[in-house]
PDB file of C-alpha atoms and ligand atoms in Angstrom:
ATOM      1  CA  MET A 178      17.058 -36.968  28.870  1.00  0.00           C
ATOM      2  CA  PHE A 179      20.646 -35.564  29.377  1.00  0.00           C
ATOM      3  CA  GLY A 180      21.064 -36.529  32.863  1.00  0.00           C
ATOM      4  CA  LEU A 181      24.493 -38.107  33.152  1.00  0.00           C
ATOM      5  CA  SER A 182      23.470 -40.839  35.680  1.00  0.00           C
ATOM      6  CA  ASP A 183      20.916 -42.059  33.133  1.00  0.00           C
ATOM      7  CA  SER A 184      23.179 -45.056  31.818  1.00  0.00           C
ATOM      8  CA  GLU A 185      26.557 -46.353  31.487  1.00  0.00           C
ATOM      9  CA  ASP A 186      25.995 -46.231  27.496  1.00  0.00           C
ATOM     10  CA  LEU A 187      25.431 -42.382  27.733  1.00  0.00           C
ATOM     11  CA  LYS A 188      28.403 -41.901  29.808  1.00  0.00           C
ATOM     12  CA  SER A 189      30.478 -43.894  27.219  1.00  0.00           C
ATOM     13  CA  LEU A 190      28.888 -41.788  24.418  1.00  0.00           C
ATOM     14  CA  TYR A 191      30.173 -38.769  26.126  1.00  0.00           C
ATOM     15  CA  GLN A 192      33.409 -40.054  26.463  1.00  0.00           C
ATOM     16  CA  GLU A 193      33.641 -40.993  22.747  1.00  0.00           C
ATOM     17  CA  ILE A 194      33.086 -37.492  22.173  1.00  0.00           C
ATOM     18  CA  ILE A 195      35.442 -35.809  24.334  1.00  0.00           C
ATOM     19  CA  LEU A 196      38.066 -38.483  23.139  1.00  0.00           C
ATOM     20  CA  ASP A 197      37.297 -37.671  19.345  1.00  0.00           C
ATOM     21  CA  HIS A 198      37.629 -34.029  19.937  1.00  0.00           C
ATOM     22  CA  GLY A 199      40.437 -34.511  21.991  1.00  0.00           C
ATOM     23  CA  LYS A 200      42.463 -36.512  19.543  1.00  0.00           C
ATOM     24  CA  ASN A 201      41.365 -34.633  16.483  1.00  0.00           C
ATOM     25  CA  PRO A 202      40.652 -31.222  17.415  1.00  0.00           C
ATOM     26  CA  ARG A 203      38.858 -29.095  14.925  1.00  0.00           C
ATOM     27  CA  ASN A 204      39.538 -25.512  13.890  1.00  0.00           C
ATOM     28  CA  GLN A 205      43.333 -25.677  15.197  1.00  0.00           C
ATOM     29  CA  GLY A 206      45.173 -22.746  13.906  1.00  0.00           C
ATOM     30  CA  THR A 207      44.347 -18.819  13.528  1.00  0.00           C
ATOM     31  CA  VAL A 208      41.605 -17.454  11.580  1.00  0.00           C
ATOM     32  CA  GLU A 209      42.454 -15.404   8.845  1.00  0.00           C
ATOM     33  CA  GLY A 210      41.751 -11.897   8.953  1.00  0.00           C
ATOM     34  CA  HIS A 211      40.475 -12.268  12.483  1.00  0.00           C
ATOM     35  CA  THR A 212      38.991  -9.449  14.442  1.00  0.00           C
ATOM     36  CA  CYS A 213      39.967 -10.567  17.942  1.00  0.00           C
ATOM     37  CA  ASP A 214      42.477 -12.508  19.759  1.00  0.00           C
ATOM     38  CA  ALA A 215      42.949 -13.656  23.284  1.00  0.00           C
ATOM     39  CA  ASN A 216      45.235 -15.948  25.322  1.00  0.00           C
ATOM     40  CA  GLY A 217      43.644 -18.154  27.789  1.00  0.00           C
ATOM     41  CA  ASN A 218      45.646 -19.616  30.823  1.00  0.00           C
ATOM     42  CA  ASN A 219      44.610 -22.012  33.234  1.00  0.00           C
ATOM     43  CA  PRO A 220      47.343 -22.398  35.539  1.00  0.00           C
ATOM     44  CA  LEU A 221      46.000 -25.122  37.652  1.00  0.00           C
ATOM     45  CA  CYS A 222      46.238 -27.604  35.149  1.00  0.00           C
ATOM     46  CA  GLY A 223      48.802 -25.980  32.609  1.00  0.00           C
ATOM     47  CA  ASP A 224      46.396 -25.518  29.861  1.00  0.00           C
ATOM     48  CA  ARG A 225      47.317 -22.435  27.731  1.00  0.00           C
ATOM     49  CA  ILE A 226      45.431 -21.566  24.483  1.00  0.00           C
ATOM     50  CA  LEU A 227      45.082 -18.697  21.975  1.00  0.00           C
ATOM     51  CA  VAL A 228      41.788 -18.033  20.481  1.00  0.00           C
ATOM     52  CA  THR A 229      41.077 -15.882  17.359  1.00  0.00           C
ATOM     53  CA  ALA A 230      37.771 -15.122  15.976  1.00  0.00           C
ATOM     54  CA  LYS A 231      36.160 -13.186  13.105  1.00  0.00           C
ATOM     55  CA  VAL A 232      33.261 -11.212  13.789  1.00  0.00           C
ATOM     56  CA  ASP A 233      30.875  -9.487  11.239  1.00  0.00           C
ATOM     57  CA  GLU A 234      28.073  -7.531  11.886  1.00  0.00           C
ATOM     58  CA  GLY A 235      27.526  -9.192  15.359  1.00  0.00           C
ATOM     59  CA  PHE A 236      27.777 -12.634  13.794  1.00  0.00           C
ATOM     60  CA  ILE A 237      30.950 -15.015  14.870  1.00  0.00           C
ATOM     61  CA  GLU A 238      31.919 -16.242  11.223  1.00  0.00           C
ATOM     62  CA  GLU A 239      34.648 -18.338  12.456  1.00  0.00           C
ATOM     63  CA  ALA A 240      36.721 -19.198  15.571  1.00  0.00           C
ATOM     64  CA  ALA A 241      39.769 -21.300  15.905  1.00  0.00           C
ATOM     65  CA  PHE A 242      42.252 -21.946  18.750  1.00  0.00           C
ATOM     66  CA  THR A 243      46.167 -23.166  19.090  1.00  0.00           C
ATOM     67  CA  GLY A 244      47.878 -24.017  22.173  1.00  0.00           C
ATOM     68  CA  LYS A 245      48.362 -27.032  24.566  1.00  0.00           C
ATOM     69  CA  GLY A 246      46.400 -28.462  27.330  1.00  0.00           C
ATOM     70  CA  CYS A 247      44.616 -31.548  28.785  1.00  0.00           C
ATOM     71  CA  ALA A 248      42.204 -33.464  26.704  1.00  0.00           C
ATOM     72  CA  ILE A 249      39.302 -31.885  28.211  1.00  0.00           C
ATOM     73  CA  SER A 250      40.372 -28.357  27.498  1.00  0.00           C
ATOM     74  CA  ILE A 251      41.483 -29.349  24.003  1.00  0.00           C
ATOM     75  CA  ALA A 252      38.102 -31.293  23.534  1.00  0.00           C
ATOM     76  CA  SER A 253      35.947 -28.268  24.765  1.00  0.00           C
ATOM     77  CA  ALA A 254      37.956 -25.647  22.542  1.00  0.00           C
ATOM     78  CA  SER A 255      37.290 -27.929  19.679  1.00  0.00           C
ATOM     79  CA  MET A 256      33.649 -28.222  20.368  1.00  0.00           C
ATOM     80  CA  MET A 257      33.277 -24.475  20.958  1.00  0.00           C
ATOM     81  CA  THR A 258      34.900 -23.374  17.500  1.00  0.00           C
ATOM     82  CA  GLU A 259      32.374 -25.841  15.850  1.00  0.00           C
ATOM     83  CA  ILE A 260      29.282 -24.714  17.584  1.00  0.00           C
ATOM     84  CA  VAL A 261      29.870 -20.852  17.826  1.00  0.00           C
ATOM     85  CA  LYS A 262      30.257 -20.632  13.985  1.00  0.00           C
ATOM     86  CA  GLY A 263      27.715 -18.486  12.524  1.00  0.00           C
ATOM     87  CA  ARG A 264      26.083 -17.757  15.933  1.00  0.00           C
ATOM     88  CA  THR A 265      25.504 -14.098  17.332  1.00  0.00           C
ATOM     89  CA  ILE A 266      27.427 -12.884  20.134  1.00  0.00           C
ATOM     90  CA  ASP A 267      24.320 -13.177  22.506  1.00  0.00           C
ATOM     91  CA  GLU A 268      24.100 -16.866  21.245  1.00  0.00           C
ATOM     92  CA  PHE A 269      27.496 -17.444  22.168  1.00  0.00           C
ATOM     93  CA  LYS A 270      27.127 -15.852  25.798  1.00  0.00           C
ATOM     94  CA  LYS A 271      23.777 -18.260  26.149  1.00  0.00           C
ATOM     95  CA  LEU A 272      25.866 -21.233  25.124  1.00  0.00           C
ATOM     96  CA  PHE A 273      28.576 -20.297  27.699  1.00  0.00           C
ATOM     97  CA  ALA A 274      26.108 -20.126  30.237  1.00  0.00           C
ATOM     98  CA  SER A 275      24.842 -23.545  29.182  1.00  0.00           C
ATOM     99  CA  VAL A 276      28.390 -24.992  29.638  1.00  0.00           C
ATOM    100  CA  ARG A 277      28.805 -23.465  32.959  1.00  0.00           C
ATOM    101  CA  ALA A 278      25.468 -25.110  33.996  1.00  0.00           C
ATOM    102  CA  VAL A 279      26.244 -28.430  32.464  1.00  0.00           C
ATOM    103  CA  CYS A 280      29.523 -28.343  34.140  1.00  0.00           C
ATOM    104  CA  THR A 281      28.599 -27.371  37.648  1.00  0.00           C
ATOM    105  CA  GLU A 282      24.940 -28.263  38.325  1.00  0.00           C
ATOM    106  CA  SER A 283      24.281 -31.518  40.077  1.00  0.00           C
ATOM    107  CA  ASP A 284      23.404 -34.551  38.139  1.00  0.00           C
ATOM    108  CA  ASP A 285      19.550 -34.294  38.283  1.00  0.00           C
ATOM    109  CA  VAL A 286      19.218 -30.864  36.758  1.00  0.00           C
ATOM    110  CA  ASP A 287      16.831 -30.795  33.969  1.00  0.00           C
ATOM    111  CA  ILE A 288      18.807 -29.236  31.250  1.00  0.00           C
ATOM    112  CA  GLU A 289      16.011 -29.235  28.821  1.00  0.00           C
ATOM    113  CA  SER A 290      13.803 -27.087  31.042  1.00  0.00           C
ATOM    114  CA  MET A 291      16.350 -24.287  31.270  1.00  0.00           C
ATOM    115  CA  SER A 292      15.048 -21.290  29.260  1.00  0.00           C
ATOM    116  CA  VAL A 293      18.091 -20.181  27.873  1.00  0.00           C
ATOM    117  CA  PHE A 294      18.408 -23.091  25.467  1.00  0.00           C
ATOM    118  CA  GLY A 295      15.456 -22.332  23.209  1.00  0.00           C
ATOM    119  CA  GLU A 296      16.369 -22.995  19.481  1.00  0.00           C
ATOM    120  CA  LEU A 297      20.148 -23.653  20.907  1.00  0.00           C
ATOM    121  CA  GLU A 298      19.030 -26.910  22.443  1.00  0.00           C
ATOM    122  CA  GLU A 299      20.527 -29.274  19.689  1.00  0.00           C
ATOM    123  CA  ASP A 300      24.109 -27.609  20.320  1.00  0.00           C
ATOM    124  CA  VAL A 301      23.486 -27.983  24.011  1.00  0.00           C
ATOM    125  CA  SER A 302      22.785 -31.299  23.974  1.00  0.00           C
ATOM    126  CA  ARG A 303      26.263 -32.004  22.222  1.00  0.00           C
ATOM    127  CA  LEU A 304      27.687 -29.882  25.080  1.00  0.00           C
ATOM    128  CA  ALA A 305      26.348 -32.178  27.838  1.00  0.00           C
ATOM    129  CA  ALA A 306      29.283 -34.292  26.862  1.00  0.00           C
ATOM    130  CA  LEU A 307      31.320 -31.940  29.057  1.00  0.00           C
ATOM    131  CA  GLY A 308      29.220 -32.750  31.932  1.00  0.00           C
ATOM    132  CA  GLY A 309      31.427 -35.641  33.052  1.00  0.00           C
ATOM    133  CA  VAL A 310      33.828 -32.765  34.585  1.00  0.00           C
ATOM    134  CA  ARG A 311      31.237 -32.271  37.362  1.00  0.00           C
ATOM    135  CA  ASN A 312      32.581 -34.769  39.513  1.00  0.00           C
ATOM    136  CA  PHE A 313      36.093 -33.347  39.215  1.00  0.00           C
ATOM    137  CA  PRO A 314      35.702 -29.461  40.213  1.00  0.00           C
ATOM    138  CA  MET A 315      39.317 -28.866  39.041  1.00  0.00           C
ATOM    139  CA  ARG A 316      38.416 -29.864  35.619  1.00  0.00           C
ATOM    140  CA  VAL A 317      35.579 -27.504  35.214  1.00  0.00           C
ATOM    141  CA  LYS A 318      38.161 -24.867  34.475  1.00  0.00           C
ATOM    142  CA  CYS A 319      39.597 -26.932  31.764  1.00  0.00           C
ATOM    143  CA  ALA A 320      36.217 -27.393  30.328  1.00  0.00           C
ATOM    144  CA  THR A 321      35.420 -23.806  30.372  1.00  0.00           C
ATOM    145  CA  LEU A 322      38.862 -22.284  29.576  1.00  0.00           C
ATOM    146  CA  ALA A 323      38.112 -21.883  25.715  1.00  0.00           C
ATOM    147  CA  TRP A 324      34.820 -20.295  26.313  1.00  0.00           C
ATOM    148  CA  HIS A 325      36.433 -17.719  28.828  1.00  0.00           C
ATOM    149  CA  THR A 326      39.081 -16.959  26.357  1.00  0.00           C
ATOM    150  CA  LEU A 327      36.630 -16.396  23.285  1.00  0.00           C
ATOM    151  CA  LEU A 328      34.489 -14.211  25.392  1.00  0.00           C
ATOM    152  CA  SER A 329      37.473 -12.067  26.370  1.00  0.00           C
ATOM    153  CA  CYS A 330      38.363 -12.296  22.869  1.00  0.00           C
ATOM    154  CA  LEU A 331      34.952 -10.706  21.756  1.00  0.00           C
ATOM    155  CA  GLU A 332      35.003  -8.106  24.436  1.00  0.00           C
ATOM    156  CA  GLY A 333      38.383  -6.689  23.269  1.00  0.00           C
ATOM    157  CA  ASN A 334      40.706  -8.104  25.999  1.00  0.00           C
ATOM    158  CA  LYS A 335      43.644  -9.758  25.212  1.00  0.00           C
ATOM    159  CA  SER A 336      44.143 -12.388  28.132  1.00  0.00           C
ATOM    160  CA  VAL A 337      42.295 -14.269  30.580  1.00  0.00           C
ATOM    161  CA  SER A 338      43.176 -16.548  33.600  1.00  0.00           C
ATOM    162  CA  THR A 339      41.051 -18.840  35.372  1.00  0.00           C
ATOM    163  CA  GLU A 340      42.705 -17.793  38.589  1.00  0.00           C
TER     164      GLU A 340
HETATM  165 ZN1   ZN B 496      43.090 -28.952  31.628  1.00  0.00          ZN
END
């Protein structure tokens, strides 16, 4: 269902999602009363973002980002801040694993069959939009930068670099 080679229609839908988030990023800024913050740096592309998040009793109440980067890095950060809202840290880690899988697996991977998805399947299907980077290995770091940065934030590290 989510195979990116399925049809041109699906490809253009994914491109639309990326373009929409790239042009109109959600959750830009810093979370008021945030409990963690981290800088993410992707020197290969020049993407630099700051992610802030508010965690309460294991739940990510809110996440936001600021920074500059290419359309893919900004779109991914935007999608991430929407999707992680209200999630547990464990769910975030599963989603991150899914993002990595979506970005790096071959076209014929059956995303739906992967056990990590479970009840997160709907969110993961949205993340399939990032799968377009598969054909551009350098872009995988752009697509995952925000996720690495939020992970660092949650783990109490102040900065992360993709190199
Ligand atoms: Zn980039």
